[in-house]
Amino acid sequence: MRKMSIFLVIALLVSLLSGCGSSGVQQPTAAPKDPVSTDTPTAPKREDLNLSVTTVLTSIDPHFSEKIADMYAFRQTYEGLYYQNELTGEFEPRIASSYEISEDGKTYLFKLNENAKFHNGEPVKPSDIIYSFKRAGEHPSVASRVANVDSVTEIDGSTIEIKLKAPMAAFMTDMCGVYILNEKIVEEQGAEFGTKVALAGTGPYYWSHVDHANGWTLEAFEDYYRGAADIKTIRFKPISDASAGLVAFEAGELDWYIAPVANWDDLVANTEKYKTEIVPANHISVFVVNPDANPALNNPLVRKAIGHAIDKEAMNIVGFNGLAVITDYMVPVQNTSSDFDLGIIYDYNPEKAKELLAEAGYPDGVDVGAIMSWTGGYYEKMAQVLHTSLNEIGIKCDLQMIEQASVSPNLRSQNYDIATYGWSYYGDYSYMYTRWHSSQKGATYVVYNDKQFDGAKLDALLEAGAVEMDAAKRTEIYKEYNDMFMDTATCFPCINKVQTYVWNKDLKVVNYPNFPEIYNWSW
Amino acid sequence: MINRKTCPMEDNSQVIYKKPSQLKEIARRMKKNKPAVIGLIILTIIILMVLFAEHIVPYKAAITQNVKNRLEPPSGVHWFGTDGYGRDLFARCLHGGRISLAIGFSSAAFSAILGIILGSIAGYYGGFTDGALMRSVDVIAAIPSILMALAVVAALGASQLNLIIAVAFSRTPAIIRVVRTAVLSVGDQEYVEAAKAGGTSDFRIIYKSILPNCIGPIMVQVTMSVAQNILAAATLSFLGLGINPPTPEWGSIISESKEFMRTANYLMIFPGLLIILSTLSLNLVGDGLRDALDPRLKT
Amino acid sequence: MWRYLFRRCLLIIPITLGVSFIVFSIMAITPGDPATMILGIGGTQEDIDRINQELGYDRPFLVRYGDYLYKAVVKHDLGTSYQFKTTVWSNIKQRLPVSVKVTTFSLLIASMVGVPIGVLSAVKQYSLFDTFPTVLALFFAAIPTFWLGMMLMLVLSLKIPIFPATGIASWKGYVLPSLSLGLPFAAQQLRFARSSMLETIRQDYIRTAKAKGAPENIIIWKHALKNALMPIITIIGINFGLILGGAVATETLFSIPGLGSMVVTGIKMKDIPMVMGGIIVLSIICSLIMLIVDLLYALIDPRIKAKYSRGRRAAI
């Protein structure tokens, strides 16, 4: 008996010690910032940055993953030929230093920056760019960005020619998202690329530690052609629970955080410790209505009644603590070049909704099925608010909460009645093409069959808008499209999300709508 | 929990063994057990309140949103305050209890029925049937129950019925084992042998002679499992695989309150206390029942 | 004894096969397909079909299951995660130690709090040392672990910032999750230790020892506890299995990269290899631990050892 108890004690001790030891080695902790020490001028300047992401990190292959968590790091480590500034919409040179467009708008000539080099020290060769465009086309999550590219060829050692199948206004935006990878490294790692450290990017930071469950570490690339970054080390740590993340931020474990909206007022008030900023994101959340789901929803008057029953104000309060921006526009107004006056909008008007319902032949109400939403977060809240409003005007429906991952399959296969969803729009109104054109099988959520809609006309307008290079004409086309589209009463834009950034007051940051560029930050 | 009491010997298998004197004896012992009585009283109050919830606060109050009055602290008007949608938390907790307790009890009943049928088959027939059944039970028991329930809910979709199935499915192995052991312990008694010799059908023997004599340990196990089921359902809701909103349920109320942890912590405290109170009282009753059935453990 | 051990080890094989079949079936009827989960909102139907084909997901159910088994058994390959492209085994290797650590710490807390207090309350039955812990234990046994976790986070990392709310960067990170998992189990072990101890104390040989005038302390801590220990070890063993895979809510709350949350993400993302790998490993560990518990039983109690030696199977 005694032997056994000794054995047990030893076993427990060993597991305890090994536990502490190994975890300490695996996860080098940043010395949590002591708020007092920063007041003394002798305190050494920090060079590291601790950030969090809400989901586990999946892959460092920028052609495989477009998950938001991964993109946070991609933005620091990979670059395209150009970079589109999220705030201004301007294109800034990166791997390419300049570009020219041919008369017909189908040929782009990119002059490469001679100083651009990969993290392993090799200069960027035209073959790497050709390889990266080809590889992107083979990877479905980013293939749409190069779908219109006909050919990529090397003109001379420092010039690349990209030929398009048709002129396309949004090409530059799409092209900025095609990250250039080092052909040799990617081919060497083969199927393993994405799962471990690889020096295949050209950005201001390189991967130094890749651990999908615990987090990633990036180090500043000292040879970066625009000059080495001020902040030398960035750690990304997955924290799924927003409240827990905020506690971690307040404890100094994180330096910059997207705060839960419920706690915003407290954080704003605490000016001696934190700085805060609200930045509108590129994200629009919408309700989509499936006109083929049932006879009631097939009736345009019922759909319009639903449109007038959407209480965006209440959704903003419940879902975003009143901080977000209510919108009637499919694309975030702040980042579009085709800004126009809206023709058809759906304001919250329960009386009008009831009238429309009566006009549709359902004065005593009707059952329209279910509102589908993913569990948790603001979508669920928006769905709950709409559920109540619909019931108040006599439209009966259920709420159907499903896993985030199941939402898009259901949308694709038209397996829903009403659904709430949203998209981040990069670039301008032409982004509507990738969401609503009938050729985009993976992205169309409503089938505009000819019985009720002029689907061909909707498609034609999107196509015309995509190739029109003249800004004024584009605006006209998109205005016509938008009116037609809104008249179908199949998709109601509601909220333009905002990012509620909060950060350590000693950190100098530039906040963007979606992804930070930590190269511009410093302590 | 093996019923160590020797079963009363009777030579006539036609006699019904649910003897009132035995139940009376159990009831008498229960009455003496103060914690069990307290538990029973709390449980009865909760069940009564939940059953007559509609007469205390109408369900409408639990789902009517009023964003202007959101996140109000407890007051005379809203006893438990209001949630992020401005809904009355007291009404939500009360009507949520309906769902939580319904899931707890019906999944316990579901797994009890399944467990009694399969357990008595395994215990009564023995041999290959027993072996095959018990190995399947081993298999299901080897899967962590919460993960099993999560997978089942993910496969079937989130609804009240599916939640009951998922929770019951992962709880059944324990009940099968208890029933089997109990059946084994009375299966070779002489009156059972006599009934077999007399040509009584197997079903009748199990139903009339065996089960009434091992109802004790089964009841203890089932009572305890109600409490565990309430916790399991709450955990599923907490992980986002629970009942569809706006239907309130204790676990989902807590899950929704998570973001208001620091600004309105009463939102998570009240439903949490209700879960604790009901599982606590169920455990007390279960303990009391066990002690009453097996007085040797007590005193 | 050795024959028994061998047979018990063999028994793990059919159980694991059964587990794999059940989990594979459940995952197969879960709506959705892996390609859509991988692609998110981008990609066309052709892409989806192609990726599903590459993953072999377009084949009939039994073929897929057979293929999985073949690879797992013959090639020792648990497959590659759909979402990470990393091997399932590398994920498990990374997360299992975390889960084991959390579980061990929780059980340490549970046993160090539960067992001594349980023994004490049995010895001092009906005194304040008995009623107070018993009431407290009843209370803790009724608390949902995730709720306890939230309350601990509220008090110990928000109101009084002592411990971090997330992650396992240092030993401090383990404290709150282990407490929230351990305290309800401590309550359970307290109750168990108490009743098991009560039962032993009442047995004849203890009475005899008392009558012979042996010092009370020695009787209790040496003779009685030794015998009361067996059921306690069983319950610790069972709890180990329960916490290892069942700590999902706590892992999610405290952002701990454990095996349970790996399986849950897998279920949500329809990452079949991850779910399969995770649950199979968990179930094998559970079976092994139950085996160890049985063996410890045999070591402590010669009567049971004798029983095994005669080759009789114990009723589980």
PDB file of N, CA and C in Angstrom, chain B residues 56-90:
ATOM      1  N   ILE B  56     -48.662  32.322 -13.581  1.00  0.00           N
ATOM      2  CA  ILE B  56     -47.839  33.243 -12.800  1.00  0.00           C
ATOM      3  C   ILE B  56     -47.400  34.412 -13.686  1.00  0.00           C
ATOM      4  N   VAL B  57     -46.724  34.093 -14.770  1.00  0.00           N
ATOM      5  CA  VAL B  57     -46.388  35.107 -15.786  1.00  0.00           C
ATOM      6  C   VAL B  57     -46.726  34.486 -17.133  1.00  0.00           C
ATOM      7  N   PRO B  58     -47.498  35.161 -17.960  1.00  0.00           N
ATOM      8  CA  PRO B  58     -47.829  34.563 -19.256  1.00  0.00           C
ATOM      9  C   PRO B  58     -46.590  34.400 -20.135  1.00  0.00           C
ATOM     10  N   TYR B  59     -46.612  33.391 -20.985  1.00  0.00           N
ATOM     11  CA  TYR B  59     -45.472  33.089 -21.850  1.00  0.00           C
ATOM     12  C   TYR B  59     -45.107  34.282 -22.709  1.00  0.00           C
ATOM     13  N   LYS B  60     -46.089  35.072 -23.045  1.00  0.00           N
ATOM     14  CA  LYS B  60     -45.856  36.233 -23.905  1.00  0.00           C
ATOM     15  C   LYS B  60     -44.766  37.139 -23.324  1.00  0.00           C
ATOM     16  N   ALA B  61     -44.762  37.255 -21.978  1.00  0.00           N
ATOM     17  CA  ALA B  61     -43.760  38.113 -21.337  1.00  0.00           C
ATOM     18  C   ALA B  61     -42.354  37.571 -21.556  1.00  0.00           C
ATOM     19  N   ALA B  62     -42.265  36.269 -21.790  1.00  0.00           N
ATOM     20  CA  ALA B  62     -40.945  35.663 -21.949  1.00  0.00           C
ATOM     21  C   ALA B  62     -40.390  35.884 -23.345  1.00  0.00           C
ATOM     22  N   ILE B  63     -41.259  36.206 -24.295  1.00  0.00           N
ATOM     23  CA  ILE B  63     -40.749  36.370 -25.657  1.00  0.00           C
ATOM     24  C   ILE B  63     -41.000  37.767 -26.227  1.00  0.00           C
ATOM     25  N   THR B  64     -41.733  38.608 -25.499  1.00  0.00           N
ATOM     26  CA  THR B  64     -41.983  39.950 -26.026  1.00  0.00           C
ATOM     27  C   THR B  64     -40.743  40.814 -25.858  1.00  0.00           C
ATOM     28  N   GLN B  65     -40.282  41.343 -26.978  1.00  0.00           N
ATOM     29  CA  GLN B  65     -39.073  42.155 -26.927  1.00  0.00           C
ATOM     30  C   GLN B  65     -39.441  43.616 -26.707  1.00  0.00           C
ATOM     31  N   ASN B  66     -38.559  44.294 -26.000  1.00  0.00           N
ATOM     32  CA  ASN B  66     -38.735  45.721 -25.801  1.00  0.00           C
ATOM     33  C   ASN B  66     -37.354  46.326 -25.629  1.00  0.00           C
ATOM     34  N   VAL B  67     -36.750  46.689 -26.760  1.00  0.00           N
ATOM     35  CA  VAL B  67     -35.338  47.079 -26.701  1.00  0.00           C
ATOM     36  C   VAL B  67     -35.109  48.328 -25.869  1.00  0.00           C
ATOM     37  N   LYS B  68     -36.151  49.106 -25.644  1.00  0.00           N
ATOM     38  CA  LYS B  68     -35.960  50.317 -24.833  1.00  0.00           C
ATOM     39  C   LYS B  68     -35.709  49.957 -23.373  1.00  0.00           C
ATOM     40  N   ASN B  69     -36.264  48.816 -22.954  1.00  0.00           N
ATOM     41  CA  ASN B  69     -36.098  48.405 -21.555  1.00  0.00           C
ATOM     42  C   ASN B  69     -35.075  47.301 -21.401  1.00  0.00           C
ATOM     43  N   ARG B  70     -34.096  47.242 -22.301  1.00  0.00           N
ATOM     44  CA  ARG B  70     -33.166  46.116 -22.211  1.00  0.00           C
ATOM     45  C   ARG B  70     -32.207  46.291 -21.037  1.00  0.00           C
ATOM     46  N   LEU B  71     -31.747  45.141 -20.556  1.00  0.00           N
ATOM     47  CA  LEU B  71     -30.731  45.074 -19.509  1.00  0.00           C
ATOM     48  C   LEU B  71     -31.076  45.885 -18.268  1.00  0.00           C
ATOM     49  N   GLU B  72     -32.345  45.828 -17.871  1.00  0.00           N
ATOM     50  CA  GLU B  72     -32.718  46.497 -16.629  1.00  0.00           C
ATOM     51  C   GLU B  72     -32.435  45.589 -15.454  1.00  0.00           C
ATOM     52  N   PRO B  73     -31.847  46.138 -14.393  1.00  0.00           N
ATOM     53  CA  PRO B  73     -31.563  45.298 -13.222  1.00  0.00           C
ATOM     54  C   PRO B  73     -32.858  44.849 -12.547  1.00  0.00           C
ATOM     55  N   PRO B  74     -32.781  43.835 -11.684  1.00  0.00           N
ATOM     56  CA  PRO B  74     -33.981  43.347 -11.010  1.00  0.00           C
ATOM     57  C   PRO B  74     -34.731  44.473 -10.306  1.00  0.00           C
ATOM     58  N   SER B  75     -36.048  44.450 -10.397  1.00  0.00           N
ATOM     59  CA  SER B  75     -36.860  45.490  -9.780  1.00  0.00           C
ATOM     60  C   SER B  75     -38.225  44.906  -9.458  1.00  0.00           C
ATOM     61  N   GLY B  76     -39.107  45.741  -8.930  1.00  0.00           N
ATOM     62  CA  GLY B  76     -40.440  45.270  -8.600  1.00  0.00           C
ATOM     63  C   GLY B  76     -41.215  44.823  -9.833  1.00  0.00           C
ATOM     64  N   VAL B  77     -40.968  45.489 -10.938  1.00  0.00           N
ATOM     65  CA  VAL B  77     -41.680  45.143 -12.169  1.00  0.00           C
ATOM     66  C   VAL B  77     -41.088  43.874 -12.780  1.00  0.00           C
ATOM     67  N   HIS B  78     -39.750  43.899 -12.947  1.00  0.00           N
ATOM     68  CA  HIS B  78     -39.059  42.735 -13.481  1.00  0.00           C
ATOM     69  C   HIS B  78     -38.228  42.134 -12.350  1.00  0.00           C
ATOM     70  N   TRP B  79     -38.756  41.062 -11.759  1.00  0.00           N
ATOM     71  CA  TRP B  79     -38.106  40.504 -10.556  1.00  0.00           C
ATOM     72  C   TRP B  79     -36.670  40.102 -10.800  1.00  0.00           C
ATOM     73  N   PHE B  80     -36.415  39.520 -11.968  1.00  0.00           N
ATOM     74  CA  PHE B  80     -35.046  39.086 -12.279  1.00  0.00           C
ATOM     75  C   PHE B  80     -34.378  40.045 -13.270  1.00  0.00           C
ATOM     76  N   GLY B  81     -35.006  41.186 -13.540  1.00  0.00           N
ATOM     77  CA  GLY B  81     -34.460  42.105 -14.536  1.00  0.00           C
ATOM     78  C   GLY B  81     -34.884  41.722 -15.948  1.00  0.00           C
ATOM     79  N   THR B  82     -34.274  42.411 -16.933  1.00  0.00           N
ATOM     80  CA  THR B  82     -34.595  42.094 -18.321  1.00  0.00           C
ATOM     81  C   THR B  82     -33.323  41.753 -19.084  1.00  0.00           C
ATOM     82  N   ASP B  83     -33.459  40.989 -20.165  1.00  0.00           N
ATOM     83  CA  ASP B  83     -32.274  40.543 -20.904  1.00  0.00           C
ATOM     84  C   ASP B  83     -31.941  41.503 -22.048  1.00  0.00           C
ATOM     85  N   GLY B  84     -31.044  41.077 -22.921  1.00  0.00           N
ATOM     86  CA  GLY B  84     -30.544  41.946 -23.985  1.00  0.00           C
ATOM     87  C   GLY B  84     -31.596  42.365 -24.991  1.00  0.00           C
ATOM     88  N   TYR B  85     -32.727  41.679 -25.014  1.00  0.00           N
ATOM     89  CA  TYR B  85     -33.816  42.046 -25.913  1.00  0.00           C
ATOM     90  C   TYR B  85     -34.914  42.796 -25.167  1.00  0.00           C
ATOM     91  N   GLY B  86     -34.706  43.031 -23.877  1.00  0.00           N
ATOM     92  CA  GLY B  86     -35.729  43.664 -23.069  1.00  0.00           C
ATOM     93  C   GLY B  86     -36.825  42.703 -22.652  1.00  0.00           C
ATOM     94  N   ARG B  87     -36.547  41.402 -22.671  1.00  0.00           N
ATOM     95  CA  ARG B  87     -37.546  40.430 -22.254  1.00  0.00           C
ATOM     96  C   ARG B  87     -37.428  40.196 -20.748  1.00  0.00           C
ATOM     97  N   ASP B  88     -38.537  39.883 -20.129  1.00  0.00           N
ATOM     98  CA  ASP B  88     -38.560  39.691 -18.685  1.00  0.00           C
ATOM     99  C   ASP B  88     -37.837  38.398 -18.310  1.00  0.00           C
ATOM    100  N   LEU B  89     -36.774  38.512 -17.532  1.00  0.00           N
ATOM    101  CA  LEU B  89     -35.960  37.337 -17.236  1.00  0.00           C
ATOM    102  C   LEU B  89     -36.700  36.345 -16.339  1.00  0.00           C
ATOM    103  N   PHE B  90     -37.521  36.868 -15.427  1.00  0.00           N
ATOM    104  CA  PHE B  90     -38.269  35.965 -14.551  1.00  0.00           C
ATOM    105  C   PHE B  90     -39.179  35.061 -15.383  1.00  0.00           C
TER     106      PHE B  90
END
